Coordinates of C-alpha atoms in Angstrom, one line a residue:
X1 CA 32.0 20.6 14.9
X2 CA 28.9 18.4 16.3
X3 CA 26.9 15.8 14.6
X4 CA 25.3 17.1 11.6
X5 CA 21.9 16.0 11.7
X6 CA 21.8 16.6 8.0
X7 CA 25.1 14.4 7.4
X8 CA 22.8 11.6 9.5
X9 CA 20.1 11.8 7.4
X10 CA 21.8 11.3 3.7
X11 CA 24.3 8.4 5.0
X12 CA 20.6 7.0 6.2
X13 CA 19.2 8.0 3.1
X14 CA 21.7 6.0 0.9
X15 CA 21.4 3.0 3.1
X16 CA 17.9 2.6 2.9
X17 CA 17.7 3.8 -0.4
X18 CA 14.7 6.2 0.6
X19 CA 14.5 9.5 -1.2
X20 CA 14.5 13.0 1.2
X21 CA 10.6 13.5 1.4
X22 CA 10.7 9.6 2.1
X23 CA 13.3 9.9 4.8
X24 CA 11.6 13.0 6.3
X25 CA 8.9 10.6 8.0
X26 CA 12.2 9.2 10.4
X27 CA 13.0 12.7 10.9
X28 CA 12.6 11.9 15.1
X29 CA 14.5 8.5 14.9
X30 CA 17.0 10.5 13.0
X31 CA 17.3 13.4 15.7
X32 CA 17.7 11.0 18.6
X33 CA 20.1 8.7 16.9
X34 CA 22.3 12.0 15.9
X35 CA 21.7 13.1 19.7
X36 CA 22.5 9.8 21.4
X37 CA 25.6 9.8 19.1
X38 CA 27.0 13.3 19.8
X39 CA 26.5 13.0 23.5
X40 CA 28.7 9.7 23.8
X41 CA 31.7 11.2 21.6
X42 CA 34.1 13.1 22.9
X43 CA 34.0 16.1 20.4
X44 CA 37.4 17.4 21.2
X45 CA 39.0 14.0 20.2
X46 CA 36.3 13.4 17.2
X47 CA 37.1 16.5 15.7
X48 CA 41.1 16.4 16.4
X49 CA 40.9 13.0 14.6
X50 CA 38.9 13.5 11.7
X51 CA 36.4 11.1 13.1
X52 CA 33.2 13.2 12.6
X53 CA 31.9 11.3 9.8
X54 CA 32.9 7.9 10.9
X55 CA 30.6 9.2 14.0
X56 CA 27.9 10.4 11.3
X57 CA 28.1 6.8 9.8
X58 CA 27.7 5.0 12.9
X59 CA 24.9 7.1 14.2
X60 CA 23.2 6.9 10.0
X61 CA 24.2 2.6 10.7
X62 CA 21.7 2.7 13.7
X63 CA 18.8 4.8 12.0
X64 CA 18.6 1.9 9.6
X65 CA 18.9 -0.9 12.1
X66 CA 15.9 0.7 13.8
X67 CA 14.4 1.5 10.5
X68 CA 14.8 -2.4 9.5
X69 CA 13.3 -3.3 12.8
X70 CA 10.3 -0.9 12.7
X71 CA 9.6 -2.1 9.0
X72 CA 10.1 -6.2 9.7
X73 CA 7.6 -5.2 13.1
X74 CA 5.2 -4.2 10.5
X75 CA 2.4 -6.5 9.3
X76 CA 2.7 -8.1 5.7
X77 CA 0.1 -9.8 3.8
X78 CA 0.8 -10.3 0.3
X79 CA -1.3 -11.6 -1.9
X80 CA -1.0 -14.8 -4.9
X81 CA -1.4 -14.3 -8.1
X82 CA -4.8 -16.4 -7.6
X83 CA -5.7 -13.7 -4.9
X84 CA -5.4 -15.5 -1.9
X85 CA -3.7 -13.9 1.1
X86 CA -0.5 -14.8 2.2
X87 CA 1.6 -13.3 5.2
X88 CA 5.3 -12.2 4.4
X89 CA 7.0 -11.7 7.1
X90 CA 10.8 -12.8 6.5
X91 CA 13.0 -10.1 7.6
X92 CA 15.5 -11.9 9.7
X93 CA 18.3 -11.5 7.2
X94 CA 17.6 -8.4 7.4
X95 CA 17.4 -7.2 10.4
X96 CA 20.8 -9.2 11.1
X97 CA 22.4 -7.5 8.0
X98 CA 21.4 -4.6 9.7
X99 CA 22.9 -4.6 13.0
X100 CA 25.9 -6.4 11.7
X101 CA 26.5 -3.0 9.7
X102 CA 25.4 -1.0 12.8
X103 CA 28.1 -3.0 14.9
X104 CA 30.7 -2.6 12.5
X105 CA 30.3 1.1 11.9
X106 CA 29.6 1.7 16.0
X107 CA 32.5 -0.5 16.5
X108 CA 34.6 2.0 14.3
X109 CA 33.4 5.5 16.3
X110 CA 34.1 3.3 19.7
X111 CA 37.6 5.2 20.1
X112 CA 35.9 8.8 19.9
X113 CA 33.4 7.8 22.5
X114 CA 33.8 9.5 26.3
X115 CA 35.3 7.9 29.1
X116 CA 32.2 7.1 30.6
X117 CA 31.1 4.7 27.7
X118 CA 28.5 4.1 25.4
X119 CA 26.3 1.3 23.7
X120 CA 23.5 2.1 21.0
X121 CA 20.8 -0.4 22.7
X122 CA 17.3 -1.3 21.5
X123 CA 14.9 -3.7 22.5
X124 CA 12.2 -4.3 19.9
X125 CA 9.5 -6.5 20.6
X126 CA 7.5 -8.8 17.8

């Protein structure tokens, strides 16, 4: 039993609270998150464990993270109720929320990784 894209997608889905046509648009991140997961387990061991949907998880915990980060790389102007123009753009907590659950959850699928080791890594810029 591999990854299940699908699996991915709605333990994404109830993290960020997006619907399915919502969660469509993160499709790609999705994919590559699901691939970069199943290649770093060892499947034999995941699936002789029951550790496929702790894997799911993990790989669902890192959508979000990079979800979090492409949303607080986004730029925010809110405006007063006088009209003027303000910038928002407070997403620390956030994004540290974020990768502390990613950590966790990767932390959690680290025994079914391969011998040869494996660290979700992302380096966004803003």
């Amino acid at each position: 039993m591999a990854i299940s894209k699908d699996n991915v997608k709605s333990n994404f889905m109830e993290l960020s609270g997006l619907d399915s046509t919502s969660a469509e648009v993160y499709a790609g991140l999705i994919t590559v998150c699901a691939d970069e997961m199943e290649k770093a387990v060892d499947q034999e061991r995941m699936v002789a464990e029951g550790g496929t949907a702790i894997c799911e998880f993990a790989a669902a915990a890192e959508v979000f993270y990079r979800f979090i980060c492409l949303k607080a790389a986004e730029y925010k102007v809110m405006f007063t109720a006088q009209g003027k123009a303000v910038e928002a753009f407070d997403e620390e907590n956030r994004i540290k929320a974020a990768r502390e659950l990613r950590d966790s959850a990767v932390s959690r699928a680290e025994r079914f990784f391969s011998k040869d080791g494996f660290v979700f890594n992302a380096v966004i810029a803003y």
